GROMACS .gro file of C-alpha atoms in nm:
model
  389
    1MET     CA    1  14.877  19.140  15.242
    2SER     CA    2  14.980  19.107  15.560
    3SER     CA    3  14.678  19.265  15.824
    4PRO     CA    4  14.710  19.551  15.934
    5GLN     CA    5  14.876  19.466  16.277
    6GLU     CA    6  15.108  19.291  16.123
    7ALA     CA    7  15.227  19.538  15.893
    8HIS     CA    8  15.208  19.831  16.152
    9GLY     CA    9  15.202  19.727  16.484
   10SER     CA   10  15.046  19.916  16.760
   11GLU     CA   11  14.968  20.300  16.810
   12ARG     CA   12  15.349  20.334  16.901
   13ALA     CA   13  15.459  20.203  16.584
   14ILE     CA   14  15.261  20.415  16.409
   15GLY     CA   15  15.323  20.772  16.575
   16PRO     CA   16  15.069  21.039  16.582
   17PRO     CA   17  15.029  21.250  16.280
   18LEU     CA   18  15.159  21.611  16.281
   19GLY     CA   19  14.945  21.795  16.037
   20LEU     CA   20  14.589  21.819  16.019
   21LEU     CA   21  14.435  21.982  15.709
   22ALA     CA   22  14.080  22.165  15.754
   23GLU     CA   23  13.880  22.192  15.493
   24LEU     CA   24  13.660  22.397  15.604
   25THR     CA   25  13.428  22.424  15.311
   26HIS     CA   26  13.438  22.339  14.868
   27ARG     CA   27  13.288  22.714  14.828
   28CYS     CA   28  13.516  22.952  14.607
   29PRO     CA   29  13.500  23.240  14.463
   30LEU     CA   30  13.769  23.123  14.202
   31ARG     CA   31  13.736  22.845  13.924
   32CYS     CA   32  14.057  22.708  13.906
   33PRO     CA   33  14.155  22.459  13.605
   34TYR     CA   34  14.403  22.309  13.853
   35CYS     CA   35  14.171  22.212  14.152
   36SER     CA   36  14.221  21.914  14.351
   37ASN     CA   37  13.933  21.918  14.512
   38PRO     CA   38  13.661  21.632  14.421
   39LEU     CA   39  13.457  21.725  14.063
   40GLU     CA   40  13.126  21.711  14.269
   41LEU     CA   41  13.196  21.968  14.597
   42ASP     CA   42  13.067  21.927  14.920
   43ARG     CA   43  12.733  22.151  14.954
   44LYS     CA   44  12.689  22.431  15.213
   45SER     CA   45  12.395  22.221  15.341
   46SER     CA   46  12.647  21.916  15.410
   47GLU     CA   47  12.936  22.129  15.577
   48LEU     CA   48  13.041  21.994  16.004
   49SER     CA   49  12.899  22.265  16.230
   50THR     CA   50  13.109  22.519  16.442
   51GLU     CA   51  13.080  22.345  16.729
   52THR     CA   52  13.191  22.016  16.543
   53TRP     CA   53  13.468  22.123  16.410
   54LYS     CA   54  13.548  22.257  16.762
   55ARG     CA   55  13.568  21.942  16.842
   56VAL     CA   56  13.718  21.791  16.593
   57LEU     CA   57  14.034  22.020  16.663
   58SER     CA   58  14.066  21.969  17.020
   59GLU     CA   59  14.125  21.581  16.915
   60ALA     CA   60  14.382  21.713  16.717
   61ALA     CA   61  14.575  21.841  16.970
   62ASP     CA   62  14.489  21.542  17.180
   63LEU     CA   63  14.622  21.323  16.921
   64GLY     CA   64  14.912  21.535  16.841
   65VAL     CA   65  14.868  21.730  16.555
   66LEU     CA   66  15.095  22.084  16.570
   67GLN     CA   67  14.964  22.216  16.292
   68VAL     CA   68  14.630  22.293  16.153
   69HIS     CA   69  14.609  22.449  15.796
   70LEU     CA   70  14.243  22.599  15.798
   71SER     CA   71  14.165  22.560  15.393
   72GLY     CA   72  13.855  22.520  15.169
   73GLY     CA   73  13.743  22.605  14.914
   74GLU     CA   74  13.805  22.947  15.023
   75PRO     CA   75  13.801  22.937  15.404
   76THR     CA   76  13.666  23.250  15.466
   77ALA     CA   77  13.365  23.253  15.298
   78ARG     CA   78  13.325  23.053  15.622
   79PRO     CA   79  13.135  23.352  15.858
   80ASP     CA   80  13.263  23.162  16.193
   81LEU     CA   81  13.638  23.120  16.063
   82GLU     CA   82  13.708  23.396  16.347
   83GLU     CA   83  13.570  23.134  16.617
   84ILE     CA   84  13.782  22.851  16.447
   85VAL     CA   85  14.066  22.986  16.435
   86ARG     CA   86  14.062  23.122  16.826
   87HIS     CA   87  13.950  22.771  16.929
   88CYS     CA   88  14.302  22.678  16.733
   89ARG     CA   89  14.501  22.937  16.951
   90ALA     CA   90  14.316  22.801  17.268
   91ALA     CA   91  14.382  22.388  17.182
   92GLY     CA   92  14.765  22.468  17.126
   93LEU     CA   93  14.727  22.453  16.741
   94TYR     CA   94  14.966  22.658  16.506
   95SER     CA   95  14.705  22.778  16.271
   96ASN     CA   96  14.798  22.824  15.888
   97LEU     CA   97  14.504  22.967  15.649
   98ILE     CA   98  14.500  22.920  15.313
   99THR     CA   99  14.351  23.163  15.089
  100ALA     CA  100  14.306  23.356  14.741
  101GLY     CA  101  14.283  23.616  14.953
  102VAL     CA  102  13.951  23.783  14.779
  103ASN     CA  103  13.653  23.906  14.918
  104LEU     CA  104  13.853  23.924  15.234
  105PRO     CA  105  13.834  24.341  15.362
  106ASN     CA  106  14.101  24.494  15.613
  107ASP     CA  107  13.906  24.426  15.910
  108ARG     CA  108  13.813  24.068  15.867
  109LEU     CA  109  14.197  24.010  15.821
  110ALA     CA  110  14.261  24.207  16.136
  111GLY     CA  111  13.972  24.017  16.335
  112LEU     CA  112  14.150  23.670  16.225
  113ALA     CA  113  14.495  23.794  16.366
  114GLU     CA  114  14.331  23.951  16.690
  115ALA     CA  115  14.206  23.615  16.716
  116GLY     CA  116  14.560  23.436  16.724
  117LEU     CA  117  14.599  23.348  16.334
  118ASP     CA  118  14.950  23.249  16.343
  119HIS     CA  119  15.068  23.238  15.980
  120VAL     CA  120  14.823  23.322  15.614
  121GLN     CA  121  14.922  23.134  15.263
  122LEU     CA  122  14.808  23.354  14.958
  123SER     CA  123  14.775  23.151  14.645
  124VAL     CA  124  14.870  23.349  14.334
  125GLN     CA  125  14.791  23.247  14.005
  126ALA     CA  126  15.055  23.423  13.830
  127PRO     CA  127  15.251  23.798  13.855
  128ASP     CA  128  15.025  23.959  13.614
  129PRO     CA  129  14.698  24.076  13.615
  130GLU     CA  130  14.572  23.922  13.279
  131THR     CA  131  14.704  23.564  13.336
  132ASN     CA  132  14.612  23.548  13.714
  133ASP     CA  133  14.238  23.698  13.634
  134ALA     CA  134  14.230  23.413  13.317
  135VAL     CA  135  14.337  23.126  13.509
  136SER     CA  136  14.195  23.189  13.826
  137GLY     CA  137  13.841  23.258  13.605
  138LEU     CA  138  13.762  23.568  13.822
  139ALA     CA  139  13.817  23.904  13.665
  140GLY     CA  140  13.991  24.190  13.942
  141SER     CA  141  14.089  23.900  14.124
  142PHE     CA  142  14.488  23.979  14.103
  143GLU     CA  143  14.425  24.352  14.204
  144GLN     CA  144  14.233  24.211  14.532
  145LYS     CA  145  14.489  23.928  14.614
  146MET     CA  146  14.741  24.226  14.620
  147ALA     CA  147  14.560  24.424  14.888
  148THR     CA  148  14.531  24.186  15.118
  149ALA     CA  149  14.899  24.101  15.061
  150ALA     CA  150  15.007  24.492  15.198
  151ALA     CA  151  14.717  24.444  15.453
  152MET     CA  152  14.883  24.127  15.582
  153ARG     CA  153  15.201  24.269  15.567
  154THR     CA  154  15.061  24.564  15.790
  155LEU     CA  155  14.929  24.368  16.015
  156GLY     CA  156  15.268  24.140  16.042
  157LEU     CA  157  15.122  23.842  15.963
  158PRO     CA  158  15.390  23.563  15.853
  159ILE     CA  159  15.309  23.511  15.494
  160THR     CA  160  15.413  23.222  15.233
  161LEU     CA  161  15.330  23.276  14.858
  162ASN     CA  162  15.160  22.991  14.699
  163THR     CA  163  15.133  22.925  14.307
  164VAL     CA  164  15.091  22.652  14.121
  165VAL     CA  165  15.288  22.643  13.795
  166HIS     CA  166  15.150  22.447  13.478
  167ARG     CA  167  15.221  22.494  13.088
  168ARG     CA  168  15.139  22.862  13.049
  169THR     CA  169  15.296  23.030  13.351
  170ILE     CA  170  15.612  22.807  13.435
  171GLY     CA  171  15.828  23.059  13.229
  172ASP     CA  172  15.694  23.341  13.518
  173ILE     CA  173  15.903  23.177  13.812
  174GLU     CA  174  16.149  23.447  13.841
  175ARG     CA  175  15.871  23.683  13.807
  176MET     CA  176  15.709  23.484  14.080
  177ILE     CA  177  16.016  23.499  14.335
  178GLN     CA  178  16.044  23.835  14.258
  179MET     CA  179  15.657  23.923  14.369
  180ALA     CA  180  15.719  23.722  14.693
  181LEU     CA  181  16.011  23.937  14.761
  182ASP     CA  182  15.804  24.226  14.723
  183ILE     CA  183  15.521  24.157  14.958
  184GLY     CA  184  15.761  24.038  15.240
  185ALA     CA  185  15.666  23.673  15.229
  186ARG     CA  186  15.933  23.438  15.392
  187ARG     CA  187  15.862  23.134  15.228
  188LEU     CA  188  15.752  23.109  14.816
  189GLU     CA  189  15.620  22.742  14.777
  190ILE     CA  190  15.602  22.663  14.382
  191ALA     CA  191  15.386  22.322  14.340
  192HIS     CA  192  15.350  22.206  13.972
  193ALA     CA  193  15.009  22.095  13.860
  194GLN     CA  194  14.891  21.754  14.074
  195TYR     CA  195  14.684  21.614  13.780
  196TYR     CA  196  14.374  21.455  14.001
  197GLY     CA  197  14.036  21.670  14.010
  198TRP     CA  198  14.000  21.947  13.791
  199ALA     CA  199  14.379  21.927  13.752
  200LEU     CA  200  14.295  21.572  13.580
  201LYS     CA  201  14.048  21.656  13.309
  202ASN     CA  202  14.246  21.963  13.163
  203ARG     CA  203  14.549  21.787  13.193
  204ARG     CA  204  14.592  21.828  12.775
  205SER     CA  205  14.564  22.195  12.878
  206LEU     CA  206  14.806  22.213  13.140
  207MET     CA  207  15.094  21.933  13.128
  208PRO     CA  208  15.414  22.134  13.088
  209SER     CA  209  15.710  22.003  12.839
  210ARG     CA  210  16.041  21.849  12.983
  211ALA     CA  211  16.181  22.119  12.850
  212GLN     CA  212  15.973  22.381  13.040
  213VAL     CA  213  16.019  22.171  13.315
  214GLU     CA  214  16.413  22.172  13.339
  215ALA     CA  215  16.441  22.522  13.279
  216ALA     CA  216  16.225  22.555  13.544
  217ALA     CA  217  16.397  22.375  13.794
  218MET     CA  218  16.756  22.571  13.688
  219VAL     CA  219  16.548  22.903  13.756
  220VAL     CA  220  16.470  22.759  14.128
  221GLU     CA  221  16.802  22.643  14.226
  222LYS     CA  222  16.988  22.940  14.107
  223ALA     CA  223  16.739  23.147  14.303
  224ARG     CA  224  16.770  22.937  14.608
  225ALA     CA  225  17.134  23.010  14.586
  226GLU     CA  226  17.134  23.388  14.528
  227LEU     CA  227  16.883  23.439  14.806
  228LYS     CA  228  16.943  23.199  15.075
  229GLY     CA  229  16.865  23.342  15.408
  230ARG     CA  230  16.631  23.629  15.280
  231LEU     CA  231  16.327  23.359  15.141
  232VAL     CA  232  16.315  23.027  15.158
  233ILE     CA  233  16.186  22.805  14.819
  234ASP     CA  234  15.995  22.492  14.797
  235SER     CA  235  15.899  22.343  14.460
  236VAL     CA  236  15.728  22.053  14.408
  237VAL     CA  237  15.836  21.866  14.081
  238PRO     CA  238  15.603  21.665  13.840
  239ASP     CA  239  15.576  21.317  13.865
  240TYR     CA  240  15.502  21.283  13.539
  241TYR     CA  241  15.893  21.356  13.426
  242ALA     CA  242  16.031  21.185  13.704
  243ARG     CA  243  16.245  20.878  13.733
  244TYR     CA  244  16.127  20.810  14.093
  245PRO     CA  245  15.821  20.853  14.275
  246LYS     CA  246  15.731  21.122  14.594
  247PRO     CA  247  15.659  21.003  14.916
  248CYS     CA  248  15.338  21.149  14.901
  249MET     CA  249  15.203  21.281  15.234
  250GLY     CA  250  15.520  21.161  15.350
  251GLY     CA  251  15.372  20.789  15.310
  252TRP     CA  252  15.008  20.685  15.337
  253ALA     CA  253  14.863  20.807  15.693
  254ARG     CA  254  15.215  20.838  15.839
  255GLN     CA  255  15.249  21.188  15.865
  256SER     CA  256  14.927  21.395  15.819
  257LEU     CA  257  14.531  21.359  15.785
  258ASN     CA  258  14.285  21.550  15.627
  259VAL     CA  259  13.924  21.600  15.699
  260THR     CA  260  13.676  21.747  15.430
  261PRO     CA  261  13.357  21.985  15.447
  262SER     CA  262  13.124  21.713  15.521
  263GLY     CA  263  13.347  21.543  15.760
  264LYS     CA  264  13.515  21.238  15.595
  265VAL     CA  265  13.880  21.130  15.692
  266LEU     CA  266  14.139  21.116  15.459
  267PRO     CA  267  14.493  21.001  15.476
  268CYS     CA  268  14.552  21.245  15.170
  269HIS     CA  269  14.413  21.548  14.985
  270ALA     CA  270  14.287  21.332  14.674
  271ALA     CA  271  14.208  21.019  14.861
  272GLU     CA  272  13.824  21.043  14.719
  273THR     CA  273  13.964  20.940  14.404
  274LEU     CA  274  13.971  20.609  14.548
  275THR     CA  275  13.592  20.491  14.485
  276ASP     CA  276  13.605  20.162  14.593
  277ILE     CA  277  13.728  20.259  14.969
  278ASP     CA  278  13.508  20.324  15.281
  279PHE     CA  279  13.670  20.682  15.417
  280PRO     CA  280  13.537  20.739  15.805
  281SER     CA  281  13.387  21.055  15.900
  282VAL     CA  282  13.446  21.258  16.239
  283ARG     CA  283  13.040  21.209  16.251
  284GLU     CA  284  13.075  20.855  16.357
  285ALA     CA  285  13.407  20.799  16.513
  286SER     CA  286  13.729  21.020  16.686
  287LEU     CA  287  14.004  21.114  16.517
  288ARG     CA  288  14.233  20.868  16.738
  289ASN     CA  289  14.026  20.594  16.628
  290ILE     CA  290  14.032  20.664  16.282
  291TRP     CA  291  14.433  20.764  16.261
  292PHE     CA  292  14.499  20.414  16.459
  293ASP     CA  293  14.242  20.194  16.381
  294ALA     CA  294  14.018  20.255  16.043
  295PRO     CA  295  14.070  19.973  15.803
  296ALA     CA  296  14.127  20.307  15.518
  297PHE     CA  297  14.382  20.465  15.702
  298ASN     CA  298  14.584  20.104  15.720
  299LEU     CA  299  14.520  19.978  15.379
  300PHE     CA  300  14.873  20.125  15.173
  301ARG     CA  301  15.001  20.215  15.560
  302GLY     CA  302  15.383  20.139  15.556
  303THR     CA  303  15.562  19.870  15.332
  304GLY     CA  304  15.358  19.497  15.409
  305TRP     CA  305  15.115  19.637  15.142
  306MET     CA  306  15.324  19.669  14.828
  307PRO     CA  307  15.352  19.460  14.544
  308GLU     CA  308  15.679  19.418  14.345
  309PRO     CA  309  15.868  19.614  14.225
  310CYS     CA  310  15.814  19.810  14.523
  311ARG     CA  311  15.874  19.515  14.790
  312SER     CA  312  16.230  19.454  14.725
  313CYS     CA  313  16.301  19.805  14.599
  314GLU     CA  314  16.579  19.982  14.807
  315ARG     CA  315  16.367  20.287  14.820
  316ARG     CA  316  16.060  20.150  14.973
  317GLU     CA  317  16.089  20.368  15.303
  318LEU     CA  318  16.206  20.653  15.111
  319ASP     CA  319  15.920  20.719  14.877
  320TRP     CA  320  15.665  20.475  15.072
  321GLY     CA  321  15.502  20.335  14.688
  322GLY     CA  322  15.409  20.666  14.573
  323CYS     CA  323  15.104  20.830  14.533
  324ARG     CA  324  14.799  20.572  14.554
  325CYS     CA  325  14.554  20.800  14.381
  326GLN     CA  326  14.810  20.872  14.087
  327ALA     CA  327  14.857  20.451  14.016
  328LEU     CA  328  14.473  20.418  13.988
  329ALA     CA  329  14.466  20.724  13.740
  330ILE     CA  330  14.704  20.560  13.519
  331THR     CA  331  14.717  20.213  13.585
  332GLY     CA  332  14.341  20.158  13.699
  333ASP     CA  333  14.501  19.940  13.992
  334ALA     CA  334  14.551  20.158  14.317
  335ALA     CA  335  14.809  19.897  14.433
  336ALA     CA  336  15.013  19.931  14.161
  337ALA     CA  337  15.352  20.065  14.192
  338ASP     CA  338  15.350  20.423  14.117
  339PRO     CA  339  15.411  20.492  13.738
  340ALA     CA  340  15.605  20.815  13.835
  341CYS     CA  341  15.885  20.518  13.907
  342SER     CA  342  16.105  20.394  13.637
  343LYS     CA  343  16.048  20.069  13.818
  344SER     CA  344  15.709  20.056  13.713
  345ASP     CA  345  15.564  19.869  13.418
  346TRP     CA  346  15.359  20.182  13.331
  347HIS     CA  347  15.621  20.451  13.351
  348GLU     CA  348  15.643  20.468  12.991
  349ARG     CA  349  15.273  20.490  12.909
  350MET     CA  350  15.322  20.772  13.217
  351VAL     CA  351  15.591  20.986  13.026
  352THR     CA  352  15.404  20.932  12.684
  353ILE     CA  353  15.067  21.099  12.805
  354ALA     CA  354  15.318  21.368  12.937
  355GLU     CA  355  15.443  21.403  12.627
  356THR     CA  356  15.141  21.393  12.396
  357ASP     CA  357  14.929  21.651  12.653
  358ALA     CA  358  15.219  21.896  12.677
  359ARG     CA  359  15.173  21.930  12.270
  360ALA     CA  360  14.786  21.978  12.315
  361ARG     CA  361  14.663  22.319  12.246
  362GLU     CA  362  14.313  22.281  12.439
  363ASP     CA  363  14.111  22.537  12.622
  364TYR     CA  364  14.048  22.531  13.035
  365ILE     CA  365  13.705  22.410  13.119
  366TYR     CA  366  13.628  22.550  13.456
  367ARG     CA  367  13.350  22.440  13.696
  368GLY     CA  368  12.971  22.533  13.574
  369GLY     CA  369  13.082  22.409  13.180
  370ARG     CA  370  13.305  22.725  13.039
  371SER     CA  371  13.613  22.760  12.909
  372ILE     CA  372  13.843  23.005  12.899
  373PRO     CA  373  13.721  23.359  12.699
  374ARG     CA  374  13.936  23.328  12.318
  375ASN     CA  375  14.051  23.666  12.360
  376VAL     CA  376  14.247  23.562  12.651
  377ALA     CA  377  14.334  23.222  12.531
  378ARG     CA  378  14.465  23.359  12.221
  379LYS     CA  379  14.762  23.544  12.432
  380ALA     CA  380  14.789  23.316  12.679
  381TRP     CA  381  14.856  23.016  12.385
  382HIS     CA  382  15.088  23.255  12.293
  383ARG     CA  383  15.267  23.269  12.616
  384SER     CA  384  15.334  22.935  12.632
  385ASP     CA  385  15.426  22.905  12.326
  386ILE     CA  386  15.698  23.116  12.340
  387THR     CA  387  15.836  22.931  12.665
  388ASN     CA  388  15.770  22.576  12.481
  389SER     CA  389  16.000  22.710  12.205
   0.00000   0.00000   0.00000
């Protein structure tokens, strides 16, 4: 493998990141079975202070970051969120709040808008109360989300509706599109579950069938054509049925970076699954030094690290080798070709895993160890059996 200097060159060759995912906390009232946060969450006592977050945000602006996504966990669990939003505005950063929309009173939301919040992404698990609350693990959450959406619209905050689809909800995309229109969202983001963290633990209860995925893609394309100019629909397809991998995060450490609640800096949200890599911390180094010089950030940056078949592939600067976390999860080697690629020796194994898991019938495993209530599980399984047929 070539050295970082040989593979990546100077700061000018690398370029600055455009986006920062600021995970303010791992605390969250929901227990979604597809949560991509680590299985071992950062404790409240380890979270960065307000002043440290403000320093990090200033460093991000100086580095060239344009957008900051305030996430978690549930970022509104931080009582200093208004101050953090205010600092984003002062630093010239576009602020986007990613929230579950629960335990968020109208006056708190108004305070965030007054502080300069630019945009909100509201996460909804399903378009009906029963399924939404079953998936989220929190009774009454759907009602709270709809009330929050109404308050956002009243305040004039631009809204993106987020939903993660999987076997039990992939047949609800048409209703999710209608919900986005009803709440006045400008954009709908449909993401298939990505199998890291809790989603990997729940893969056998989340994996859709190939037929479901293909049907969902047709629904999305039809809606995009019909709603052009009214609603932007972004859809992230599942890797397990793909022919080629996605350029994960636009490529390792190419466009964005992530800061965890305790201050660890990652090139992507799931990178902590690569436990052999020593990721740096904002407590010990500046964002600029980390972005350009940290060995962890240069490890899979560019193309110099690639093995075959990636090294000689004509797509190497399109997908940048795909996902390192997925390569590790399936092959045991983070430097291997992403098994989502049809050129990978592991591709057929990945397809077999998907097809096998799609036929499984298992309850969700939630944080805390409790499974989905049996009466709800039976109804949810019945709905997924219908969409599987």
